Short mmCIF file of C-alpha atoms in Angstrom, two decimals:
data_model
loop_
_atom_site.label_atom_id
_atom_site.label_comp_id
_atom_site.label_asym_id
_atom_site.label_seq_id
_atom_site.Cartn_x
_atom_site.Cartn_y
_atom_site.Cartn_z
CA MET A 461 45.67 -31.04 -20.40
CA ASN A 462 45.19 -30.27 -16.57
CA THR A 463 43.12 -27.12 -16.01
CA PRO A 464 44.73 -24.74 -13.55
CA GLU A 465 43.23 -24.95 -9.96
CA ILE A 466 41.73 -21.63 -8.96
CA SER A 467 41.98 -20.97 -5.20
CA GLN A 468 38.99 -19.65 -3.51
CA PRO A 469 39.67 -16.58 -1.50
CA GLU A 470 38.22 -16.92 2.03
CA LEU A 471 38.52 -14.54 5.03
CA PRO A 472 39.95 -16.25 8.22
CA ASN A 473 37.34 -16.96 10.86
CA LEU A 474 37.57 -18.19 14.55
CA VAL A 475 37.47 -21.82 13.48
CA THR A 476 40.07 -21.58 10.84
CA LEU A 477 42.40 -19.67 13.09
CA LEU A 478 42.10 -22.39 15.81
CA GLU A 479 42.51 -25.04 13.21
CA LYS A 480 45.82 -23.51 12.36
CA ALA A 481 47.01 -23.15 15.86
CA LEU A 482 46.15 -26.79 16.50
CA GLU A 483 47.62 -28.05 13.34
CA GLY A 484 48.52 -31.62 13.44
CA THR A 485 46.50 -32.61 16.37
CA PRO A 486 43.06 -34.44 16.08
CA TRP A 487 41.23 -31.33 17.01
CA ALA A 488 42.35 -29.59 13.82
CA ALA A 489 40.63 -32.27 11.69
CA TYR A 490 37.58 -32.14 13.97
CA LEU A 491 37.37 -28.39 13.63
CA ALA A 492 37.68 -28.51 9.96
CA LEU A 493 35.00 -31.30 9.70
CA TRP A 494 32.40 -29.30 11.78
CA GLU A 495 33.13 -25.73 10.96
CA ASN A 496 29.84 -24.80 9.60
CA ILE A 497 28.05 -26.66 12.27
CA ILE A 498 29.94 -24.82 14.84
CA PHE A 499 28.82 -21.43 13.52
CA SER A 500 25.33 -22.74 12.93
CA GLY A 501 25.28 -23.90 16.37
CA ILE A 502 26.54 -20.61 17.81
CA ILE A 503 23.67 -18.98 15.86
CA ALA A 504 21.03 -21.24 17.30
CA ALA A 505 22.27 -20.86 20.73
CA ILE A 506 22.05 -17.04 20.41
CA ILE A 507 18.58 -17.25 18.86
CA VAL A 508 17.33 -19.36 21.85
CA THR A 509 19.12 -17.12 24.40
CA VAL A 510 17.65 -13.99 22.90
CA PHE A 511 14.13 -15.44 22.71
CA TRP A 512 14.34 -16.82 26.25
CA PHE A 513 15.28 -13.51 27.52
CA SER A 514 12.65 -11.70 25.70
CA ILE A 515 9.81 -13.76 26.87
CA ARG A 516 10.93 -15.25 30.15
CA LYS A 517 8.75 -12.72 32.11
CA ARG A 518 5.50 -12.42 29.61
CA LYS A 519 3.49 -9.46 30.33
CA MET A 520 0.20 -8.04 28.81
CA ILE A 521 2.13 -4.73 28.70
CA PRO A 522 5.31 -5.71 27.11
CA GLY A 523 8.86 -4.39 27.82
CA ARG A 524 11.27 -3.37 24.90
CA LEU A 525 12.79 -6.93 24.36
CA GLN A 526 9.34 -8.67 24.51
CA ALA A 527 7.91 -6.04 22.25
CA ALA A 528 10.63 -6.67 19.68
CA ALA A 529 10.14 -10.33 19.87
CA GLU A 530 6.33 -9.97 19.49
CA LEU A 531 6.80 -7.46 16.67
CA PHE A 532 8.89 -9.99 14.79
CA VAL A 533 6.50 -12.92 15.49
CA TRP A 534 3.54 -10.72 14.57
CA ALA A 535 5.11 -9.75 11.13
CA LEU A 536 5.88 -13.25 10.33
CA ASP A 537 2.35 -14.42 11.39
CA ASP A 538 0.96 -11.54 9.19
CA PHE A 539 3.04 -12.47 6.19
CA VAL A 540 2.37 -16.13 6.43
CA CYS A 541 -1.47 -15.89 7.08
CA GLY A 542 -1.51 -13.12 4.54
CA VAL A 543 -0.26 -15.78 1.84
CA MET A 544 -2.15 -18.71 3.17
CA GLY A 545 -5.06 -17.31 5.13
CA PRO A 546 -5.95 -18.21 8.94
CA LYS A 547 -5.02 -21.88 8.12
CA GLY A 548 -1.32 -20.85 7.75
CA ARG A 549 -1.12 -19.93 11.50
CA ARG A 550 0.06 -23.64 12.24
CA PHE A 551 3.17 -23.24 9.86
CA VAL A 552 4.23 -20.08 11.49
CA PRO A 553 6.62 -21.55 14.06
CA PHE A 554 8.39 -23.54 11.32
CA ILE A 555 8.61 -20.72 8.66
CA GLY A 556 9.47 -18.25 11.42
CA THR A 557 12.10 -20.42 12.86
CA LEU A 558 13.57 -20.87 9.36
CA PHE A 559 13.57 -17.07 8.61
CA ILE A 560 15.27 -16.02 11.85
CA TYR A 561 17.90 -18.86 11.53
CA ILE A 562 18.73 -18.23 7.88
CA ILE A 563 18.88 -14.50 8.10
CA SER A 564 21.06 -14.74 11.35
CA MET A 565 23.44 -17.23 9.49
CA ASN A 566 23.61 -15.00 6.30
CA LEU A 567 24.46 -11.80 8.39
CA PHE A 568 26.98 -13.58 10.84
CA GLY A 569 29.53 -13.71 8.09
CA LEU A 570 29.65 -9.93 8.32
CA ILE A 571 31.05 -9.99 11.77
CA PRO A 572 34.92 -10.27 11.74
CA LEU A 573 36.03 -13.85 12.55
CA MET A 574 32.66 -15.27 12.05
CA LYS A 575 31.42 -17.07 8.92
CA SER A 576 28.08 -17.49 7.19
CA SER A 577 27.06 -21.20 7.49
CA THR A 578 24.63 -20.77 4.71
CA SER A 579 27.56 -20.61 2.19
CA SER A 580 27.83 -24.37 2.71
CA TRP A 581 25.71 -26.25 0.68
CA SER A 582 25.20 -28.99 3.20
CA VAL A 583 23.61 -26.60 5.48
CA THR A 584 21.25 -25.03 3.07
CA LEU A 585 20.25 -28.58 1.88
CA ALA A 586 19.61 -29.77 5.23
CA LEU A 587 16.99 -26.91 5.69
CA ALA A 588 15.49 -27.51 2.23
CA LEU A 589 15.15 -31.28 2.96
CA CYS A 590 13.33 -30.30 6.31
CA VAL A 591 10.99 -28.14 4.27
CA PHE A 592 10.59 -30.82 1.71
CA VAL A 593 9.84 -33.36 4.37
CA TYR A 594 7.22 -31.21 6.09
CA VAL A 595 5.62 -30.07 2.78
CA GLN A 596 5.20 -33.77 1.80
CA TYR A 597 3.87 -34.73 5.22
CA THR A 598 1.25 -31.94 5.04
CA GLY A 599 0.37 -32.94 1.65
CA PHE A 600 -0.47 -36.61 2.65
CA LYS A 601 -2.01 -35.64 5.82
CA GLU A 602 -4.37 -32.95 4.39
CA LEU A 603 -5.13 -34.63 0.97
CA GLY A 604 -4.61 -38.28 1.84
CA PHE A 605 -2.38 -40.57 -0.10
CA PHE A 606 -4.76 -40.76 -3.19
CA GLY A 607 -5.75 -37.18 -2.91
CA TYR A 608 -2.18 -36.08 -2.99
CA ALA A 609 -1.44 -38.54 -5.82
CA ASP A 610 -4.58 -37.21 -7.69
CA ALA A 611 -3.31 -33.48 -7.21
CA LEU A 612 0.23 -34.67 -8.47
CA MET A 613 -1.65 -36.02 -11.64
CA GLU A 614 -3.47 -32.76 -12.09
CA LYS A 615 -6.87 -34.42 -11.09
CA PRO A 616 -7.37 -36.42 -14.36
CA ARG A 617 -11.17 -36.84 -15.17
CA GLY A 618 -13.19 -38.25 -18.03
CA PHE A 619 -11.11 -39.07 -21.25
CA ILE A 620 -7.82 -38.00 -19.93
CA ALA A 621 -8.24 -40.42 -17.02
CA PHE A 622 -8.83 -43.20 -19.28
CA SER A 623 -5.77 -42.32 -21.35
CA VAL A 624 -3.50 -43.25 -18.34
CA PHE A 625 -0.40 -41.94 -20.08
CA ILE A 626 -1.14 -38.35 -19.54
CA PRO A 627 -1.75 -38.72 -15.73
CA LEU A 628 1.17 -40.76 -15.27
CA LEU A 629 3.33 -38.11 -17.39
CA MET A 630 1.98 -35.53 -15.00
CA LEU A 631 2.60 -37.61 -11.97
CA PHE A 632 6.26 -38.13 -13.13
CA ILE A 633 6.77 -34.41 -13.89
CA HIS A 634 5.30 -33.45 -10.61
CA VAL A 635 7.26 -35.87 -8.53
CA VAL A 636 10.59 -34.74 -10.31
CA THR A 637 9.40 -31.07 -9.51
CA GLU A 638 8.90 -31.87 -5.96
CA LEU A 639 12.47 -33.61 -5.73
CA VAL A 640 14.00 -30.62 -7.45
CA LYS A 641 12.48 -28.09 -5.32
CA PRO A 642 14.94 -28.73 -2.11
CA ILE A 643 18.00 -28.58 -4.63
CA THR A 644 17.03 -25.32 -6.09
CA LEU A 645 15.80 -23.82 -2.76
CA SER A 646 19.27 -24.77 -1.15
CA LEU A 647 21.37 -24.04 -4.06
CA ARG A 648 19.93 -20.53 -4.47
CA LEU A 649 20.39 -19.56 -0.95
CA ARG A 650 24.05 -21.15 -0.96
CA SER A 651 25.19 -19.67 -3.98
CA ASN A 652 24.16 -16.07 -3.24
CA ILE A 653 25.66 -16.16 0.34
CA TRP A 654 28.90 -17.83 -1.03
CA GLY A 655 29.19 -15.39 -3.82
CA ASP A 656 28.72 -12.48 -1.25
CA ASP A 657 31.31 -14.02 0.89
CA MET A 658 33.69 -14.35 -2.01
CA LEU A 659 33.19 -10.81 -3.05
CA LEU A 660 33.87 -9.36 0.44
CA ALA A 661 37.03 -11.66 0.62
CA VAL A 662 38.19 -10.42 -2.76
CA LEU A 663 37.39 -6.78 -1.79
CA ALA A 664 39.30 -7.01 1.58
CA ASN A 665 42.42 -8.15 -0.20
CA PHE A 666 42.47 -4.93 -2.03
CA GLY A 667 43.86 -3.19 1.06
CA LEU A 668 42.97 0.43 2.16
CA GLY A 669 41.90 1.51 -1.47
CA GLY A 670 39.16 -1.15 -1.53
CA VAL A 671 37.60 0.16 1.55
CA PRO A 672 35.02 2.32 0.00
CA LEU A 673 33.97 -0.53 -2.40
CA LEU A 674 34.05 -2.81 0.58
CA LEU A 675 31.66 -0.59 2.53
CA PHE A 676 29.38 -0.27 -0.36
CA SER A 677 29.44 -4.12 -1.01
CA THR A 678 28.79 -4.81 2.61
CA PHE A 679 25.74 -2.74 2.33
CA LEU A 680 24.61 -4.86 -0.66
CA VAL A 681 25.47 -8.04 1.22
CA ILE A 682 23.24 -7.06 3.86
CA ILE A 683 20.36 -6.51 1.52
CA ALA A 684 21.13 -9.81 -0.35
CA ALA A 685 21.24 -11.50 3.09
CA VAL A 686 17.78 -10.23 3.97
CA VAL A 687 16.27 -10.81 0.52
CA GLN A 688 17.74 -14.38 0.39
CA ALA A 689 16.22 -15.40 3.68
CA GLY A 690 12.97 -13.80 2.53
CA VAL A 691 13.02 -15.69 -0.75
CA PHE A 692 13.66 -18.99 1.05
CA CYS A 693 10.75 -18.42 3.48
CA LEU A 694 8.46 -16.98 0.82
CA LEU A 695 8.86 -20.17 -1.31
CA THR A 696 8.49 -22.51 1.52
CA THR A 697 5.11 -20.54 2.37
CA ILE A 698 4.08 -20.95 -1.18
CA TYR A 699 4.83 -24.51 -0.99
CA PHE A 700 2.52 -25.02 2.07
CA ALA A 701 -0.03 -22.75 0.60
CA LEU A 702 -0.22 -24.92 -2.65
CA ILE A 703 -1.26 -28.05 -0.41
CA ILE A 704 -3.74 -25.97 1.58
CA LEU A 705 -5.27 -24.38 -1.71
CA GLU A 706 -5.36 -27.89 -3.22
CA LYS A 707 -7.43 -29.06 -0.27
CA GLU A 708 -9.82 -26.09 -0.33
CA MET B 790 28.83 -35.36 -9.47
CA GLU B 791 31.10 -32.28 -8.96
CA LEU B 792 28.14 -30.75 -7.14
CA LEU B 793 27.73 -33.72 -4.81
CA LYS B 794 31.32 -33.19 -3.87
CA MET B 795 30.42 -30.08 -2.15
CA LEU B 796 28.08 -32.16 0.24
CA SER B 797 29.01 -33.50 3.53
CA ALA B 798 26.87 -36.20 4.95
CA ASN B 799 28.01 -35.23 8.58
CA GLU B 800 27.22 -31.64 8.12
CA LEU B 801 23.92 -32.61 6.46
CA VAL B 802 22.70 -34.89 9.13
CA ALA B 803 24.14 -32.59 11.93
CA GLN B 804 22.40 -29.52 10.34
CA ILE B 805 19.11 -31.31 10.20
CA ILE B 806 19.22 -32.38 13.98
CA SER B 807 20.59 -28.83 14.83
CA PHE B 808 17.63 -27.10 12.99
CA LEU B 809 14.95 -29.54 14.35
CA ILE B 810 16.16 -28.98 17.90
CA LEU B 811 16.03 -25.22 17.31
CA PHE B 812 12.58 -25.51 15.84
CA PHE B 813 11.00 -27.59 18.53
CA LEU B 814 12.77 -25.49 21.30
CA LEU B 815 11.30 -22.15 19.54
CA ARG B 816 8.12 -23.72 18.93
CA ALA B 817 7.64 -24.73 22.60
CA PHE B 818 8.65 -21.73 24.34
CA ALA B 819 8.71 -18.96 22.02
CA TRP B 820 6.35 -19.05 19.01
CA LYS B 821 3.36 -20.56 20.58
CA PRO B 822 3.39 -18.44 23.72
CA ILE B 823 4.05 -15.29 21.84
CA LEU B 824 1.13 -16.02 19.40
CA LYS B 825 -1.07 -16.90 22.38
CA VAL B 826 -0.07 -13.40 23.88
CA LEU B 827 -0.70 -11.57 20.73
CA ASP B 828 -4.04 -13.38 20.35
CA GLU B 829 -4.98 -12.70 24.04
CA ARG B 830 -3.83 -9.00 23.52
CA GLY B 831 -6.07 -8.74 20.34
CA ASP B 832 -9.12 -10.13 22.11
CA HIS B 833 -8.51 -7.78 25.05
CA ILE B 834 -8.21 -4.76 22.86
CA ALA B 835 -11.26 -5.71 20.77
CA SER B 836 -13.52 -6.26 23.87
CA GLU B 837 -12.18 -3.10 25.50
CA LEU B 838 -13.09 -1.42 22.20
CA LYS B 839 -16.45 -3.01 22.19
CA GLU B 840 -17.12 -2.12 25.82
CA ILE B 841 -16.06 1.55 25.28
CA GLU B 842 -18.16 1.89 22.17
CA GLU B 843 -21.27 0.36 24.15
CA GLN B 844 -20.38 2.92 27.10
CA LYS B 845 -20.25 5.70 24.62
CA GLN B 846 -23.62 4.75 22.99
CA ALA B 847 -25.01 4.56 26.60
CA ALA B 848 -23.66 7.99 27.60
CA LEU B 849 -25.00 9.56 24.42
CA LYS B 850 -28.47 8.00 25.07
CA ALA B 851 -28.20 9.21 28.70
CA LYS B 852 -27.26 12.67 27.39
CA ALA B 853 -30.34 12.76 24.85
CA ASP B 854 -32.55 11.58 27.86
CA PHE B 855 -31.31 14.19 30.04
CA GLU B 856 -31.50 17.02 27.55
CA GLY B 857 -35.14 15.89 26.83
CA LYS B 858 -35.83 15.79 30.45
CA LEU B 859 -34.34 19.03 30.86
CA SER B 860 -36.22 20.85 28.20
CA SER B 861 -39.36 19.37 29.51
CA ILE B 862 -38.60 20.63 32.88
CA GLU B 863 -37.64 23.79 31.55
CA VAL B 864 -41.20 24.21 29.98
CA VAL B 865 -42.97 22.90 33.05
CA ALA B 866 -40.98 25.47 35.24
CA LYS B 867 -41.80 28.27 32.76
CA VAL B 868 -45.50 27.38 32.96
CA LYS B 869 -45.51 27.15 36.76
CA ILE B 870 -43.61 30.46 36.94
CA GLN B 871 -46.24 32.16 34.73
CA GLY B 872 -49.11 30.63 36.92
CA MET B 873 -47.42 31.74 39.88
CA MET B 874 -46.96 35.36 38.58
CA GLU B 875 -50.51 35.48 37.58
CA GLU B 876 -51.64 34.29 40.96
CA ALA B 877 -49.29 36.91 42.54
CA GLU B 878 -50.74 39.58 40.53
CA LYS B 879 -54.28 38.60 41.44
CA SER B 880 -53.40 38.41 45.16
CA ALA B 881 -51.62 41.84 44.85
CA GLN B 882 -54.78 43.19 43.10
CA ARG B 883 -57.06 41.63 45.77
CA ILE B 884 -54.94 43.02 48.72
CA LYS B 885 -54.95 46.46 47.04
CA ASP B 886 -58.81 46.32 46.48
CA ASP B 887 -59.26 45.09 50.20
CA ALA B 888 -56.93 47.90 51.31
CA GLN B 889 -58.97 50.52 49.25
CA ARG B 890 -62.09 49.06 50.61
CA GLU B 891 -60.86 49.42 54.32
CA ALA B 892 -59.52 52.86 53.66
CA ALA B 893 -62.99 53.90 52.42
CA ARG B 894 -64.68 52.21 55.17
CA ILE B 895 -62.29 53.83 57.80
CA ILE B 896 -62.92 57.24 56.23
CA ILE B 897 -66.54 56.89 56.19
CA LYS B 898 -66.49 55.74 59.87
CA ALA B 899 -64.26 58.61 60.60
CA GLU B 900 -66.56 61.20 58.89
CA ALA B 901 -69.43 59.78 60.83
CA ASN B 902 -67.58 59.88 64.10
CA THR B 903 -66.52 63.39 63.34
CA LYS B 904 -70.15 64.46 62.64
CA TYR B 905 -71.35 62.83 65.63
CA GLU B 906 -68.45 64.41 67.92
CA ALA B 907 -69.46 67.78 66.22
CA VAL B 908 -73.23 67.52 66.89
CA LYS B 909 -72.26 66.33 70.48
CA ALA B 910 -70.00 69.27 70.97
CA LYS B 911 -72.60 71.56 69.51
CA GLU B 912 -75.16 70.20 72.00
CA GLU B 913 -72.69 70.50 74.94
CA ILE B 914 -71.99 74.08 73.86
CA LYS B 915 -75.46 74.80 73.42
CA ASP B 916 -76.07 73.46 76.97
CA GLU B 917 -73.12 75.34 78.24
CA VAL B 918 -74.07 78.69 76.71
CA ALA B 919 -77.75 78.24 77.86
CA ASN B 920 -76.42 77.66 81.30
CA LEU B 921 -74.23 80.73 81.04
CA VAL B 922 -77.14 82.71 79.71
CA LEU B 923 -79.32 81.61 82.56
CA GLY B 924 -76.76 82.43 85.04
CA ALA B 925 -76.34 85.75 83.79
CA ALA B 926 -80.00 86.51 83.40
CA GLU B 927 -80.79 85.19 87.03
CA LEU B 928 -78.17 87.74 88.12
CA LEU B 929 -79.80 90.44 85.88
CA LEU B 930 -83.60 89.59 86.72
CA GLU B 931 -84.86 89.72 90.09
CA GLU B 932 -87.76 87.66 89.26
CA LYS B 933 -87.26 84.20 90.21
CA VAL B 934 -88.46 81.57 87.70
CA THR B 935 -88.21 77.68 87.82
CA SER B 936 -85.42 76.17 86.21
CA ALA B 937 -87.39 74.15 83.70
CA GLN B 938 -89.22 77.18 82.54
CA ASP B 939 -85.86 79.01 82.05
CA LYS B 940 -84.41 76.25 80.13
CA LYS B 941 -87.48 76.15 77.84
CA LEU B 942 -87.19 79.90 77.14
CA VAL B 943 -83.64 79.64 76.50
CA ASN B 944 -83.94 76.78 74.19
CA GLU B 945 -86.48 78.53 72.28
CA PHE B 946 -84.11 81.51 71.92
CA LEU B 947 -81.46 79.34 70.59
CA ASP B 948 -83.49 77.58 68.17
CA LYS B 949 -84.37 80.99 66.87
CA LEU B 950 -80.74 81.86 66.73
CA ASP B 951 -80.12 78.53 64.66
CA ARG B 952 -82.73 79.22 62.26
CA ALA B 953 -81.40 82.92 61.91
#
């Protein structure tokens, strides 16, 4: 017995409209393929432009835009160093870029004719893989190959070390945990943002009667977008902190 | 497997590249310079606060020194004023005493002069009276006597008058 296919409600965006307009041409397929990347690229360009304008003329007494950029950087630095201590300073650019990128992509979908790229698992997994690679690189760099392996085996000493089985079991569990991290990290973000987008798309189809609910949901979606970006970055910070603490 | 169908290798790779480009760009021209500016400003503020604190301490010390000096100057000035007042009183007393002595001396001298002048005047009057008497006597008496004898007689007469 075939299960009925449930169509996913989706609000039209700039790329899908262009896609429809160019239907039948190679451009339409190209746009369909790179839809999320186009929006994430727009976000990246906006972030670079805003940062460039805010700090192109750096002064000891900042202007409004520079002050806003500095406030954001200071808040991120304070957050990361608060979790990891002074050694966390070198991870601030990475975690900060992740945060501004993810929160911008999350909120971008609220603008008419735009889309949240983070509703695509490919996009969030790409970010999670970057985190995974950087965390593993930091682990090997800080602890060394054997030191990291030792940490993954929960530092077996004495009888437990000679038992071999327990350290290997711990190593297996930790390796699986490490491999699962990018999947959970990316799926959590993707699913929340995708769910938010779906909610707004469904409510938008209610017509004028659904406007109050739509406005209320938009408020909730904004909170969820900020929280999800924060959760992603907080978990990333904790992954790095575990490595740093292991070394100490 | 259903889950994997949601993935697109093209999107995955493109997104990784896109994120890495953004990360390296922001790290190079945004994060590091801004963190550097924040550190510099923090150091600057800390050093300024330290300098202000030092200046404040120096000012408080200078104020305490000044107040100490001022109080010692006041004590010295008071002592000096007291000494000068005593000296002035002594000088005033000395001048007063001198003046009194001078006044007494002048009075004594004046009294002596007065007595001398009185005696002198008395003598002159006596001589004058004697001469007048003699003149009158000469006119009255026909007998001619020497001047020395006349004078002697008159003086004796006058002495008698004084004693009387």
